[in-house]
Each structure stands twice: as C-alpha cells, then as structure tokens.
CSV table of C-alpha atoms in Angstrom, one decimal:
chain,number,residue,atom,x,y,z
A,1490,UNK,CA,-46.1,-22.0,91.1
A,1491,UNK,CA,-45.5,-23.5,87.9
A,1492,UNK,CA,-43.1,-26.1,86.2
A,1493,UNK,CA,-40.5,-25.8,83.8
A,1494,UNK,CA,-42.9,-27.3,81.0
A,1495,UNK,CA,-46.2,-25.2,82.2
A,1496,UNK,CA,-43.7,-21.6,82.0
A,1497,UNK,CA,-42.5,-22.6,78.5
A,1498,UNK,CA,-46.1,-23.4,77.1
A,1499,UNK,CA,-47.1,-20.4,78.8
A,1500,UNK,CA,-44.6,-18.0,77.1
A,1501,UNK,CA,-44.2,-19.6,74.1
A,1502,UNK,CA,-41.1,-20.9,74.3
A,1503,UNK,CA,-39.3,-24.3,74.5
A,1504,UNK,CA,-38.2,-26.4,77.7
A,1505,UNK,CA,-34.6,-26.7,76.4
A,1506,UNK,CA,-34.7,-22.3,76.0
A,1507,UNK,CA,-35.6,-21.5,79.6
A,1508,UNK,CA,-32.7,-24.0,80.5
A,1509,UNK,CA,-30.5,-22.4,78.1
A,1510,UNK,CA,-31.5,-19.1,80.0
A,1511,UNK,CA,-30.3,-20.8,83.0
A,1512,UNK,CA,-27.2,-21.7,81.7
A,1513,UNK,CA,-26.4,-18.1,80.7
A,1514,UNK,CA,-27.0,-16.8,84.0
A,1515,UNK,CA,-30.4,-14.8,82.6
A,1516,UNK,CA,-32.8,-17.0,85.2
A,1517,UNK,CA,-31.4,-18.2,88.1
A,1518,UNK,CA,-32.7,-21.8,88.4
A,1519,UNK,CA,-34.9,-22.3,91.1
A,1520,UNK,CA,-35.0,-25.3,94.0
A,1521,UNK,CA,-36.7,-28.1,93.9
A,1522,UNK,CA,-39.5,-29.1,95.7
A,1523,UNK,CA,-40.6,-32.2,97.7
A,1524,UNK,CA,-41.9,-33.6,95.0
A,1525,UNK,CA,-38.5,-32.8,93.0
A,1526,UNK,CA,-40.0,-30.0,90.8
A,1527,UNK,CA,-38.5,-27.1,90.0
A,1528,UNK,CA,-41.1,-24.1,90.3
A,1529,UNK,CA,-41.5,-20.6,89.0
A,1530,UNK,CA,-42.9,-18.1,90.9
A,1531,UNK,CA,-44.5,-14.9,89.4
A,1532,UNK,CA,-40.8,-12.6,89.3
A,1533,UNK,CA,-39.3,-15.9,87.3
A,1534,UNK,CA,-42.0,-15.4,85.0
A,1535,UNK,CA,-41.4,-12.0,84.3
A,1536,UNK,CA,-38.0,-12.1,84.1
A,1537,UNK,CA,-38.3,-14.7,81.2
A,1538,UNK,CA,-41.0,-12.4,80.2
A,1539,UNK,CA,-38.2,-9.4,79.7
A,1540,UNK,CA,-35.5,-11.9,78.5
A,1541,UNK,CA,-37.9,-13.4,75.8
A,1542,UNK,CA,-39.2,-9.9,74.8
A,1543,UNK,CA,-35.7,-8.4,74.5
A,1544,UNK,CA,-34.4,-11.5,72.9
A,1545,UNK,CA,-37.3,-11.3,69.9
A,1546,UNK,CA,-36.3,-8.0,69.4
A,1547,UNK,CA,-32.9,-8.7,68.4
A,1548,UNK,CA,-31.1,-8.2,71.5
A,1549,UNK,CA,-28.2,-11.0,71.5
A,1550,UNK,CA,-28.4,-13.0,74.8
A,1551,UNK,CA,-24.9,-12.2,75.9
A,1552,UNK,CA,-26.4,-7.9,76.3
A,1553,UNK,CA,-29.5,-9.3,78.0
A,1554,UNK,CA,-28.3,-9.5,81.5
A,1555,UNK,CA,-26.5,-6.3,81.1
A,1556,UNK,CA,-30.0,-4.3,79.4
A,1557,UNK,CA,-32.1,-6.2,82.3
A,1558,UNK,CA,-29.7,-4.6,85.5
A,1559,UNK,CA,-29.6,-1.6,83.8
A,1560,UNK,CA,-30.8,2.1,84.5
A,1561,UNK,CA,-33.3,3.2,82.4
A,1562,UNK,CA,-30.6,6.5,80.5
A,1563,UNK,CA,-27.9,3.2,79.8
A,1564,UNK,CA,-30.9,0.7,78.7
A,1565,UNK,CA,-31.8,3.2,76.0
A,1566,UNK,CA,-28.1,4.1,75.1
A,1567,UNK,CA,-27.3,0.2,75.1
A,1568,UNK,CA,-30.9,-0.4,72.3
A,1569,UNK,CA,-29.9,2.6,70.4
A,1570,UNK,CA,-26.6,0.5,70.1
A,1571,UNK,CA,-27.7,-2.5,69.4
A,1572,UNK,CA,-30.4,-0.3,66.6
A,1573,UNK,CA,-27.3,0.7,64.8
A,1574,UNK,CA,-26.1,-2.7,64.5
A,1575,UNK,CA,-29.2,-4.1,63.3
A,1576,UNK,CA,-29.2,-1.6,61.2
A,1577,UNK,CA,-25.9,-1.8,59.8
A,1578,UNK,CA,-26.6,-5.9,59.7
A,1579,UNK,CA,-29.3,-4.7,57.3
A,1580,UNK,CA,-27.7,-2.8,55.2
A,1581,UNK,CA,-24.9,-5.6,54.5
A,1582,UNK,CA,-27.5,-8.1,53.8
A,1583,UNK,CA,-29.1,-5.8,51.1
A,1584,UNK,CA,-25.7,-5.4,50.0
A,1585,UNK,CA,-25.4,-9.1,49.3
A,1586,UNK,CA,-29.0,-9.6,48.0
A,1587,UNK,CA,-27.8,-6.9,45.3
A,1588,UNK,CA,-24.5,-9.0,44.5
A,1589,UNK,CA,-26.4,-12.3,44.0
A,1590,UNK,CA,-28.9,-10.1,41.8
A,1591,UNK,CA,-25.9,-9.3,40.0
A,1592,UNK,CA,-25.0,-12.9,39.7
A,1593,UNK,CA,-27.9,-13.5,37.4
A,1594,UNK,CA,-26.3,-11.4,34.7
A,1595,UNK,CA,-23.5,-14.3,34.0
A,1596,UNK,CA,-19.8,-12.4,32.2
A,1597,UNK,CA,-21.6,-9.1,32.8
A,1598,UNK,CA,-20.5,-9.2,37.0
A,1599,UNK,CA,-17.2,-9.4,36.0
A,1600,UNK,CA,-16.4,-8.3,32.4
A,1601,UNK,CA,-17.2,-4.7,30.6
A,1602,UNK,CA,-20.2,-5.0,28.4
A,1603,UNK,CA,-17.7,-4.4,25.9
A,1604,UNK,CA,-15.9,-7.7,26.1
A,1605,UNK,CA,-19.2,-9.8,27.4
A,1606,UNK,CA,-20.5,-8.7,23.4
A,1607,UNK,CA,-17.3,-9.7,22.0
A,1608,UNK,CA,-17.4,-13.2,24.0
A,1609,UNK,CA,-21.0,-13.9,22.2
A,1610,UNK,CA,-19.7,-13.1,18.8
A,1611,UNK,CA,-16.8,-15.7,19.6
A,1612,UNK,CA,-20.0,-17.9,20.8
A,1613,UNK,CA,-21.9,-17.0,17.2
A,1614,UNK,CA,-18.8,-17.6,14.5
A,1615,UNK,CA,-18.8,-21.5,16.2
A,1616,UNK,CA,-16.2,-20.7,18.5
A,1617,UNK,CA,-15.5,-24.0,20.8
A,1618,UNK,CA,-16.9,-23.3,24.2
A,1619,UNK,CA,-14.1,-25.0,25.8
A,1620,UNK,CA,-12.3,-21.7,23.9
A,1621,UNK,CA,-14.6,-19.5,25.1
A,1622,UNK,CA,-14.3,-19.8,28.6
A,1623,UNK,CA,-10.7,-20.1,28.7
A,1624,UNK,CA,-10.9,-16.6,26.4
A,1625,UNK,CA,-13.3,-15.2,28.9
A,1626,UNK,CA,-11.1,-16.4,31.6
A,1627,UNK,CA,-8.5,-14.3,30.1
A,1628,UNK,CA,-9.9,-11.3,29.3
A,1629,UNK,CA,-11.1,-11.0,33.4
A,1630,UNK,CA,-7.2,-11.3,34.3
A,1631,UNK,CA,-7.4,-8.6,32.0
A,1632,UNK,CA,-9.8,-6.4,34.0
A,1633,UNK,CA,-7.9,-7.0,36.8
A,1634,UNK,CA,-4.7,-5.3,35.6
A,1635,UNK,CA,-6.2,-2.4,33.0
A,1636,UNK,CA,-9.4,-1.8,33.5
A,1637,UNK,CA,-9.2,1.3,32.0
A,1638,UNK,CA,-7.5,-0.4,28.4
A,1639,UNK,CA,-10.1,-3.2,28.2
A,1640,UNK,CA,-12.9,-1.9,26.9
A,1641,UNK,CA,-11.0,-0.1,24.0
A,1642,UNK,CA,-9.1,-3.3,23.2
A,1643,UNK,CA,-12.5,-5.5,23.1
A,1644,UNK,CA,-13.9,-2.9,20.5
A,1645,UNK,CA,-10.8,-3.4,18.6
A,1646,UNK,CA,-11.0,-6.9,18.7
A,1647,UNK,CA,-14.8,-6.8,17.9
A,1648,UNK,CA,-14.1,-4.8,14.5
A,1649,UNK,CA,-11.8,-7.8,13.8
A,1650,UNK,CA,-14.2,-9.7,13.6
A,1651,UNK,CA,-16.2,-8.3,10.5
A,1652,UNK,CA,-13.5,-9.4,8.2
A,1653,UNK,CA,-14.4,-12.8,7.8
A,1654,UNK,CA,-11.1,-14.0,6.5
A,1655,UNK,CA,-10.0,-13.3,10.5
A,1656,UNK,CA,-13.4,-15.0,11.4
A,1657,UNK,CA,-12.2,-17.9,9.4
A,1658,UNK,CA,-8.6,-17.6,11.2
A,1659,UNK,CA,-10.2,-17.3,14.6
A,1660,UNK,CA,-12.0,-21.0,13.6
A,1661,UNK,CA,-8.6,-22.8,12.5
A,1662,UNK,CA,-6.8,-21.5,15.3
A,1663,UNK,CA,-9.2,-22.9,18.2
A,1664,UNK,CA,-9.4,-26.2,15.8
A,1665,UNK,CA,-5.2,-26.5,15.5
A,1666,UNK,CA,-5.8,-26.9,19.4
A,1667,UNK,CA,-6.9,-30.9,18.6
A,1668,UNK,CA,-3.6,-30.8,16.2
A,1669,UNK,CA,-0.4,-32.8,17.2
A,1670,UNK,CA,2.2,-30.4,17.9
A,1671,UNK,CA,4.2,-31.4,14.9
A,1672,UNK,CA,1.1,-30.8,12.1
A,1673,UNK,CA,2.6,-29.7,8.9
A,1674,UNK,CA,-0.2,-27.3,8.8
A,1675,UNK,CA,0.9,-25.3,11.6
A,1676,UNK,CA,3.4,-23.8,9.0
A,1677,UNK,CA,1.1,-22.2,6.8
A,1678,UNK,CA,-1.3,-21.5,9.6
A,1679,UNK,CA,1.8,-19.2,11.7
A,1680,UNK,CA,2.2,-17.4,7.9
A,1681,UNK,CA,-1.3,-16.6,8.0
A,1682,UNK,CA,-1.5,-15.4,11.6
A,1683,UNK,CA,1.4,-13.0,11.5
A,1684,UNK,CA,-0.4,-11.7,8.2
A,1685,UNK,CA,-2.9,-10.4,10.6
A,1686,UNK,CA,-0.1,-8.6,12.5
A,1687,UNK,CA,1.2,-11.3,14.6
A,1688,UNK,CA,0.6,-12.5,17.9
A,1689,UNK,CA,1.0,-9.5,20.7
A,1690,UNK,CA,0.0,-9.1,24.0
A,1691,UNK,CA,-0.1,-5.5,26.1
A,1692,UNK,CA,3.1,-4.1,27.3
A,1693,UNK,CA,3.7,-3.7,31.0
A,1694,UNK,CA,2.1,0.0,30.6
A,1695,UNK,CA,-1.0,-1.6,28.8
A,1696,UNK,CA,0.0,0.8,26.1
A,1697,UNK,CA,0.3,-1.9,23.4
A,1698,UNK,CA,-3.4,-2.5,21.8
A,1699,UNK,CA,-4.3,-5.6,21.7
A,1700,UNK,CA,-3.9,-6.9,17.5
A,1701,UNK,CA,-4.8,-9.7,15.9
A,1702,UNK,CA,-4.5,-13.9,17.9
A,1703,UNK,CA,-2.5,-12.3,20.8
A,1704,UNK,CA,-5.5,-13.7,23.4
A,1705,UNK,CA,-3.9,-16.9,22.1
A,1706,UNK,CA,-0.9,-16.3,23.7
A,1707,UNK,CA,-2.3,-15.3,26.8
A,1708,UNK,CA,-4.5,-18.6,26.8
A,1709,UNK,CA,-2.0,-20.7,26.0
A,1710,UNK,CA,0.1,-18.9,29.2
A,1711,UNK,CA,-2.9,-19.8,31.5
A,1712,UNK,CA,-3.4,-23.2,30.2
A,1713,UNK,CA,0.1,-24.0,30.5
A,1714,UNK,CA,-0.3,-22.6,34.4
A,1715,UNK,CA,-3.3,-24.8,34.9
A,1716,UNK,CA,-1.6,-28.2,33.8
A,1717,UNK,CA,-3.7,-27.9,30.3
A,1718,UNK,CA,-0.9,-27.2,28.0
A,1719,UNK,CA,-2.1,-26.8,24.4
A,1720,UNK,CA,1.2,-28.5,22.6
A,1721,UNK,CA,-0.2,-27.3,19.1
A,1722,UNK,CA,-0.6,-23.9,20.0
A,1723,UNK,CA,2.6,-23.6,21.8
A,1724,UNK,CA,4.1,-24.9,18.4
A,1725,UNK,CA,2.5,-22.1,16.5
A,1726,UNK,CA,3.7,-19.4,19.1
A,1727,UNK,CA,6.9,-20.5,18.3
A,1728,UNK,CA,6.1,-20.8,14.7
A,1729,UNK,CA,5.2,-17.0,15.0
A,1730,UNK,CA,7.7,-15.6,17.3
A,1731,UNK,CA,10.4,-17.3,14.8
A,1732,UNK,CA,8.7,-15.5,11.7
A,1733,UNK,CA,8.6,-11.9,13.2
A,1734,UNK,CA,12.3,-12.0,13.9
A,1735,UNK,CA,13.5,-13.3,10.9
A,1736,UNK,CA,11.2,-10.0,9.3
C-alpha cells in the first residue's frame, strides 16, 4: 500500500494531480488508516495509470470517466472523436501560425501590392510619416469597400507620381497641414490642386477613379472622425470645392 506522495513519484505525476483526480470523481479517494494515511492499493494505481495515460494523450479530463466505463466499440468511437478534434485543433493552429507569418510582411496583410508600392514612393519623395500612415490608413478602408477598384486606382495614382510637378504638390500639401487655417498661401496652393483635376473621391459605385489630392479628402474625413482635425486642410477643401463650382 502506498501514500499519496509515494503513487505520484511513482507515476510521475504531482501530489496536488491525483487530488485533482479525486476532485473530478476519476479516483475515488481512499480511507485513511490508523496512522491517518490515505493508501493506494494496486487497482488505484492502475486506474491513475489509465487516467494519466489517456489524459497525455489528449483526452480532456471531463471524457475520462466516461472512456474508462466504457465498452471497448464506444471507447474507440469516443478516441476517434476526440482524434478529429485534435485534429481539427491542429489545423486551426497552423491556420494562425500562417497569419502571424503573414504579419511579418507589414501593409502587404492588408493592402494590394499595388497600393503597399505606392505607400513606399510616398515614403521615397519625403512624404511625412505621420501622412503616410494616415494615407495607408485610408487606402485599407478602401479595400474594405472596393477591393476590386483598388488596385487600378493605386496604379493611377502611382503614374502620378512621375510628374514631379505633382511630386512637388504632393510635398506642399502634407506641409500646408503645419499651416494655420487662415495661410494666404492656401489660395494659390487650392489654384494649383484643382489644376491637377481637383480633389475627388470614388462615387458610391466606386466608378469614379481616383484623380489627383482626393486621398486628401478622405484623410482629412478620418482625421476629423478621430478628433485630429487638420484646420489647414479643411480650409483648402473648401478652397477647392469653392473653385470647381465657380468653373
């Protein structure tokens, strides 16, 4: 007959798990003896034997007690079951590993290759980062609603940028957003913008393409819903919106 502490060494296993087996009605817990012990005969030992077994193998403790009482056609229908689930448990975790593989390649989890190469040229002409993200930011809501439009609109917006008159536009724009919203130089800079074709955003059937500073509009809409407003670029929406309907 054996203690608690000599059938724990003995298995393997922890004092505090063959009372947790207890607990869960696995072992039942056997009387003490005159000398206040608790001992474990030879069927307690094989009983934690088949719990311990079954419970390394993946089996969770609350289908023990009903593999242990069972006949031997419903113990392998009930591992077959719990197979499956393992198996599906593994697939799901590969799943995941995949995604935070995926994570490693920054914009490119969530954006078209076509707009990620777009967001490094923004990065190369000295584009503020602070612009960047907020452009980046933009382009995923984006995504979200055409997925099909975005990739042609990023290579629009990507041919754009080899004039470098728009390159230098780009640059004045993402500086005016330091500007007080009553700069004079917000007049000439709204003439210049709407000589690029104005400041658009895509229709409700994304059939619009996407011309010239209209991701400005689109930031300043998010900044705005953030609590970030940009007052000098609200000032030169205006600026722009007043210019196109007084053409």
């Amino acid at each position: 007959m054996l203690t608690i502490g000599q059938v724990a060494a003995y298995l393997g296993v922890t004092v505090r798990a063959v009372r947790h087996y207890h607990q869960k009605g696995l072992l039942p817990e056997p009387e003490r003896d005159v000398s206040g012990y608790r001992r474990y005969g030879a069927d307690a030992v094989v009983t934690l034997v088949r719990i311990r077994t079954l419970s390394d193998a993946g089996v969770p403790l609350a289908r023990i007690e009903e593999l242990m009482g069972a006949s031997p056609a419903r113990f392998s229908e009930s591992v077959a079951a719990i197979d499956d689930d393992l198996k599906q448990q593994i697939r799901e975790l590969k799943r995941r590993r995949s995604r935070i593989a995926e994570l490693t390649g920054g914009d490119r989890l969530f954006l078209p290759e076509e707009v990620v190469v777009l967001l490094d040229r923004l990065q190369e002409i000295g584009l503020s980062p602070a612009t960047v993200r907020t452009e980046r930011d933009t382009w995923i809501l984006l995504v979200a609603q055409y997925p099909d439009q975005v990739p042609g609109w990023a290579l629009q917006k990507q041919a754009m940028f080899e004039d470098p008159a728009f390159q230098r536009l780009y640059l004045t724009c993402d500086q005016a957003a330091d500007w007080d919203r009553d700069d004079p130089r917000l007049e000439a800079l709204a003439d210049d913008v709407n000589d690029f074709g104005g400041l658009r955003a895509p229709d409700s059937d994304g059939a619009e393409p996407i011309l010239a500073l209209d991701a400005l509009v689109a930031v300043t809409l998010m900044a705005a819903q953030t609590g970030k407003p940009v007052p000098a670029w609200e000032r030169l929406i205006d600026l722009c919106r007043a210019r196109a309907r007084a053409a």
